Amino acid sequence: MAVGVFDSGIGGLTVLDAVTRRLPDLPLVYLGDNAHAPYGVRTHDDIFNLTCAAVERLWAEGCDLVILACNTASAAALKRMQETWVPKDKRVLGVFVPMIEALTERQWGDNSPPREVAVRHVALFATPATVASRAFQRELAFRAIGVDVEAQPCGGVVDAIEQGDEILAEALVRSHVEALKRRMPHPQAAVLGCTHYPLMESTFQDALGDDVKVYSQANLVAESLADYLIRRPEMQGTGTESKFLTTGDPKAVSNKATQFLRRRITFEAA
Ligand code: DGL
């Protein structure tokens, strides 16, 4: 049994770490499509094709269930994959819904009509493709009314992280937060809508100020996966070995992942 975790690059490792803490005995196969990152500046067709290819690679590892630990793929490709492409015996799940359920104080599967919630002014930080998809606003509108969302496309941040340039990533995060605050001076909550951004979470929090609650997805996704596997234990697949795969250069990706996650991670070629 193994579950697949996919991201365009190393950002999904933030989700993988949280899943490992929550489900320590579950083998996980991680695939980073580093050769094609960042996805956030690509067209939706391109993101769909790349994500399908990556998911097929994880199915070949015995992972019948694949988590798209990538908001860009979840926003731009997941709905189309589920509707037109995923076979009946496989599952592909995204990272958007657990975050929105937390923000709107809902349990899994609560399909009651949208209602007012505590939070009213939300800042969304995500890649240009995720912001353009408006998937966050669409999912939110199913569950909550009266929430004002200001979205900031954070161009360059994923690139800087993928290049291992923490100083540039930090400067870009600060300038994106400033740009957002010019349009929404006092957000109550900020959503880090890209799995790379928790790697810069302290910079986001610092630039936003202590009174802004920063929602980051990793623990929410881990919790929702644990819950899903209780309901669907047969989706744990046939793979038994944990591993880290990349379409990029394994040595360079291992070094970057080790730098950002602050523990040794060794990738092999996908
Ligand atoms: N970690 C991906 C996400 O959550 C990054 C997307 C990209 O490659 O631009 O959106």
Coordinates of C-alpha atoms and ligand atoms in Angstrom, one line a residue:
M1 CA 0.0 0.0 0.0
A2 CA 1.3 3.4 -0.9
V3 CA -0.2 6.8 -1.6
G4 CA 1.2 9.1 -4.3
V5 CA 1.9 12.8 -3.6
F6 CA 2.5 15.0 -6.6
D7 CA 3.7 18.6 -7.1
S8 CA 5.3 20.5 -9.9
G9 CA 8.4 20.8 -7.7
I10 CA 9.5 20.6 -4.0
G11 CA 6.5 22.5 -2.6
G12 CA 4.4 19.4 -2.1
L13 CA 7.0 18.2 0.4
T14 CA 5.3 20.5 2.9
V15 CA 2.2 18.3 2.5
L16 CA 4.2 15.0 2.5
D17 CA 5.8 16.0 5.8
A18 CA 2.5 16.7 7.4
V19 CA 1.1 13.4 6.1
T20 CA 4.1 11.5 7.4
R21 CA 3.6 13.0 10.9
R22 CA -0.2 12.1 10.8
L23 CA 0.2 8.7 9.2
P24 CA 3.7 7.5 10.0
D25 CA 3.2 3.9 8.8
L26 CA 1.8 4.9 5.4
P27 CA 4.3 4.5 2.5
L28 CA 4.3 7.6 0.3
V29 CA 5.7 8.0 -3.2
Y30 CA 6.5 11.6 -4.0
L31 CA 6.8 12.9 -7.5
G32 CA 8.1 16.4 -8.3
D33 CA 7.9 17.5 -11.9
N34 CA 10.9 19.8 -11.4
A35 CA 11.8 19.6 -15.1
H36 CA 8.6 21.5 -15.9
A37 CA 8.2 23.8 -12.8
P38 CA 6.8 26.3 -12.4
Y39 CA 3.3 25.3 -13.5
G40 CA 1.9 28.7 -12.3
V41 CA 2.7 30.5 -15.6
R42 CA 1.5 27.7 -17.9
T43 CA -1.8 27.4 -19.8
H44 CA -4.5 25.2 -18.3
D45 CA -4.1 22.6 -21.2
D46 CA -0.4 22.4 -20.5
I47 CA -1.0 21.9 -16.7
F48 CA -3.6 19.2 -17.5
N49 CA -1.3 17.3 -19.8
L50 CA 1.7 17.5 -17.4
T51 CA -0.4 16.5 -14.4
C52 CA -1.9 13.5 -16.1
A53 CA 1.5 12.3 -17.1
A54 CA 2.8 12.6 -13.6
V55 CA -0.3 10.9 -12.1
E56 CA 0.2 7.9 -14.5
R57 CA 3.8 7.6 -13.3
L58 CA 2.5 7.4 -9.7
W59 CA -0.1 4.8 -10.7
A60 CA 2.8 2.7 -12.1
E61 CA 4.3 2.8 -8.6
G62 CA 1.2 1.1 -7.2
C63 CA -0.4 4.3 -5.9
D64 CA -4.1 4.0 -6.7
L65 CA -4.7 7.2 -4.8
V66 CA -2.8 10.3 -5.7
I67 CA -2.9 13.6 -3.9
L68 CA -2.2 16.6 -6.0
A69 CA -0.2 18.6 -3.5
C70 CA -0.2 21.5 -5.9
N71 CA -2.9 24.2 -5.9
T72 CA -2.1 25.1 -9.5
A73 CA -2.8 21.5 -10.7
S74 CA -5.8 21.3 -8.3
A75 CA -7.2 24.6 -9.6
A76 CA -6.5 24.2 -13.3
A77 CA -6.7 20.5 -14.0
L78 CA -8.3 18.4 -11.3
K79 CA -12.0 18.9 -12.2
R80 CA -11.3 18.0 -15.9
M81 CA -9.2 15.0 -14.8
Q82 CA -12.0 13.7 -12.6
E83 CA -14.7 14.3 -15.2
T84 CA -12.9 13.0 -18.2
W85 CA -9.8 11.0 -17.4
V86 CA -9.5 9.2 -14.1
P87 CA -10.5 5.5 -14.3
K88 CA -13.1 4.1 -11.8
D89 CA -10.5 2.1 -9.8
K90 CA -8.3 5.1 -9.2
R91 CA -8.6 8.4 -7.3
V92 CA -7.0 11.8 -7.6
L93 CA -7.7 14.3 -4.8
G94 CA -6.7 18.0 -4.6
V95 CA -5.7 20.3 -1.8
F96 CA -8.2 23.1 -2.2
V97 CA -11.3 21.7 -0.5
P98 CA -9.8 20.9 2.9
M99 CA -8.5 24.4 3.2
I100 CA -11.9 26.0 2.3
E101 CA -13.7 23.6 4.7
A102 CA -11.4 24.9 7.5
L103 CA -11.9 28.5 6.6
T104 CA -15.7 28.1 6.5
E105 CA -15.9 25.9 9.6
R106 CA -17.3 22.9 7.8
Q107 CA -17.0 19.2 8.2
W108 CA -16.2 16.9 5.3
G109 CA -19.3 16.2 3.2
D110 CA -21.4 19.0 4.7
N111 CA -23.3 20.1 1.6
S112 CA -25.7 22.5 3.3
P113 CA -26.4 25.8 1.6
P114 CA -23.7 28.6 1.9
R115 CA -23.9 30.6 5.1
E116 CA -22.2 33.5 6.9
V117 CA -18.9 32.6 8.6
A118 CA -16.7 34.4 11.1
V119 CA -14.1 35.5 8.6
R120 CA -15.0 38.3 6.2
H121 CA -11.8 39.7 4.6
V122 CA -9.5 37.0 3.2
A123 CA -6.2 37.5 1.4
L124 CA -5.3 34.8 -1.1
F125 CA -1.7 34.3 -2.1
A126 CA -1.3 31.9 -5.0
T127 CA 0.4 31.4 -8.4
P128 CA -0.9 33.4 -11.4
A129 CA -2.6 30.3 -12.9
T130 CA -4.4 29.5 -9.6
V131 CA -5.6 33.1 -9.2
A132 CA -6.7 33.2 -12.9
S133 CA -8.8 30.0 -12.4
R134 CA -10.9 31.6 -9.7
A135 CA -11.3 28.0 -8.3
F136 CA -10.8 29.3 -4.7
Q137 CA -13.7 31.8 -5.0
R138 CA -15.8 29.2 -6.7
E139 CA -15.3 26.6 -4.0
L140 CA -15.8 29.3 -1.3
A141 CA -19.1 30.5 -2.8
F142 CA -20.5 26.9 -2.4
R143 CA -20.0 27.2 1.3
A144 CA -20.0 30.8 2.5
I145 CA -21.6 34.2 1.8
G146 CA -20.3 37.6 2.4
V147 CA -16.6 36.8 2.3
D148 CA -14.5 39.4 0.5
V149 CA -11.5 37.7 -1.2
E150 CA -8.5 39.7 -2.5
A151 CA -6.2 37.5 -4.5
Q152 CA -2.5 38.3 -5.1
P153 CA -0.8 36.4 -7.9
C154 CA 2.7 35.9 -6.5
G155 CA 4.8 35.8 -9.7
G156 CA 8.4 34.6 -9.3
V157 CA 8.1 33.0 -5.8
V158 CA 8.0 29.4 -6.9
D159 CA 10.8 30.0 -9.4
A160 CA 13.0 31.5 -6.7
I161 CA 12.3 28.5 -4.3
E162 CA 12.9 26.0 -7.2
Q163 CA 16.2 27.8 -7.8
G164 CA 17.1 27.5 -4.1
D165 CA 17.3 31.4 -3.8
E166 CA 15.8 32.1 -0.4
I167 CA 16.8 35.7 -0.4
L168 CA 15.0 36.4 -3.6
A169 CA 12.0 34.4 -2.5
E170 CA 11.8 36.5 0.7
A171 CA 12.0 39.8 -1.1
L172 CA 9.3 38.7 -3.5
V173 CA 7.0 37.6 -0.7
R174 CA 7.4 40.9 1.0
S175 CA 6.6 42.9 -2.1
H176 CA 3.5 40.7 -2.9
V177 CA 2.2 41.2 0.6
E178 CA 2.7 45.0 0.3
A179 CA 0.9 44.9 -3.1
L180 CA -2.1 43.1 -1.5
K181 CA -2.2 45.4 1.5
R182 CA -2.6 48.4 -0.8
R183 CA -5.9 46.8 -2.0
M184 CA -6.9 45.2 1.3
P185 CA -5.2 47.0 4.2
H186 CA -6.6 44.8 7.0
P187 CA -7.2 41.1 6.0
Q188 CA -8.4 39.0 8.9
A189 CA -7.0 35.8 7.3
A190 CA -4.4 34.9 4.7
V191 CA -4.5 31.7 2.7
L192 CA -1.2 30.4 1.4
G193 CA -2.7 28.9 -1.7
C194 CA 0.5 27.3 -3.1
T195 CA 2.2 24.4 -1.4
H196 CA 5.6 26.0 -1.9
Y197 CA 4.6 29.0 0.2
P198 CA 4.7 27.3 3.7
L199 CA 8.5 27.2 3.0
M200 CA 8.3 31.0 3.4
E201 CA 5.5 31.0 6.0
S202 CA 7.5 33.0 8.6
T203 CA 8.1 35.8 6.0
F204 CA 4.4 35.9 5.1
Q205 CA 3.4 36.1 8.8
D206 CA 6.0 38.8 9.5
A207 CA 5.0 40.9 6.5
L208 CA 1.3 40.5 7.3
G209 CA 1.6 41.2 11.0
D210 CA 0.6 39.0 14.0
D211 CA -3.1 39.8 13.9
V212 CA -3.6 38.1 10.6
K213 CA -4.3 34.3 10.8
V214 CA -2.3 32.5 8.2
Y215 CA -3.9 29.3 6.9
S216 CA -1.5 26.8 5.4
Q217 CA -2.6 23.6 3.9
A218 CA -0.3 20.8 4.9
N219 CA -1.9 19.8 8.2
L220 CA -5.4 20.2 6.9
V221 CA -4.7 18.0 3.9
A222 CA -3.1 15.4 6.1
E223 CA -6.1 15.3 8.4
S224 CA -8.5 15.0 5.5
L225 CA -6.4 12.2 3.9
A226 CA -6.5 10.3 7.3
D227 CA -10.2 10.7 7.3
Y228 CA -10.5 9.6 3.7
L229 CA -8.5 6.4 4.3
I230 CA -10.7 5.4 7.2
R231 CA -13.7 5.6 4.8
R232 CA -11.9 4.1 1.8
P233 CA -9.0 1.8 3.1
E234 CA -8.9 -0.1 -0.2
M235 CA -7.5 3.1 -1.9
Q236 CA -4.1 2.7 -0.2
G237 CA -2.8 0.9 -3.3
T238 CA -0.4 -2.0 -3.8
G239 CA 3.0 -0.2 -3.5
T240 CA 4.9 -0.8 -0.2
E241 CA 8.0 1.4 -0.5
S242 CA 8.4 5.2 0.2
K243 CA 10.5 7.1 -2.4
F244 CA 11.1 10.5 -3.9
L245 CA 11.0 10.8 -7.6
T246 CA 11.8 13.8 -9.8
T247 CA 11.7 14.5 -13.5
G248 CA 14.6 17.0 -12.9
D249 CA 18.2 16.5 -11.9
P250 CA 18.0 14.2 -8.8
K251 CA 21.2 15.6 -7.2
A252 CA 20.2 19.3 -7.6
V253 CA 16.6 18.6 -6.4
S254 CA 17.8 16.6 -3.4
N255 CA 20.1 19.5 -2.4
K256 CA 17.3 22.1 -2.7
A257 CA 14.8 19.9 -0.8
T258 CA 17.3 19.3 2.0
Q259 CA 18.0 23.1 2.2
F260 CA 14.3 24.1 2.4
L261 CA 13.0 21.2 4.5
R262 CA 16.1 21.2 6.8
R263 CA 16.4 17.4 6.7
R264 CA 18.2 15.1 4.2
I265 CA 16.0 14.1 1.3
T266 CA 17.3 11.9 -1.5
F267 CA 15.5 12.0 -4.9
E268 CA 15.9 9.5 -7.7
A269 CA 15.1 9.9 -11.4
A270 CA 11.4 9.3 -12.3
Ligands
DGL1 N1 3.3 24.1 -5.4 C1 2.5 24.5 -6.6 C2 1.2 25.1 -6.1 O1 0.7 24.7 -5.0 C3 3.4 25.4 -7.3 C4 2.9 25.7 -8.7 C5 4.0 26.1 -9.7 O2 4.7 25.2 -10.1 O3 3.9 27.3 -10.1 O4 0.5 25.8 -6.8

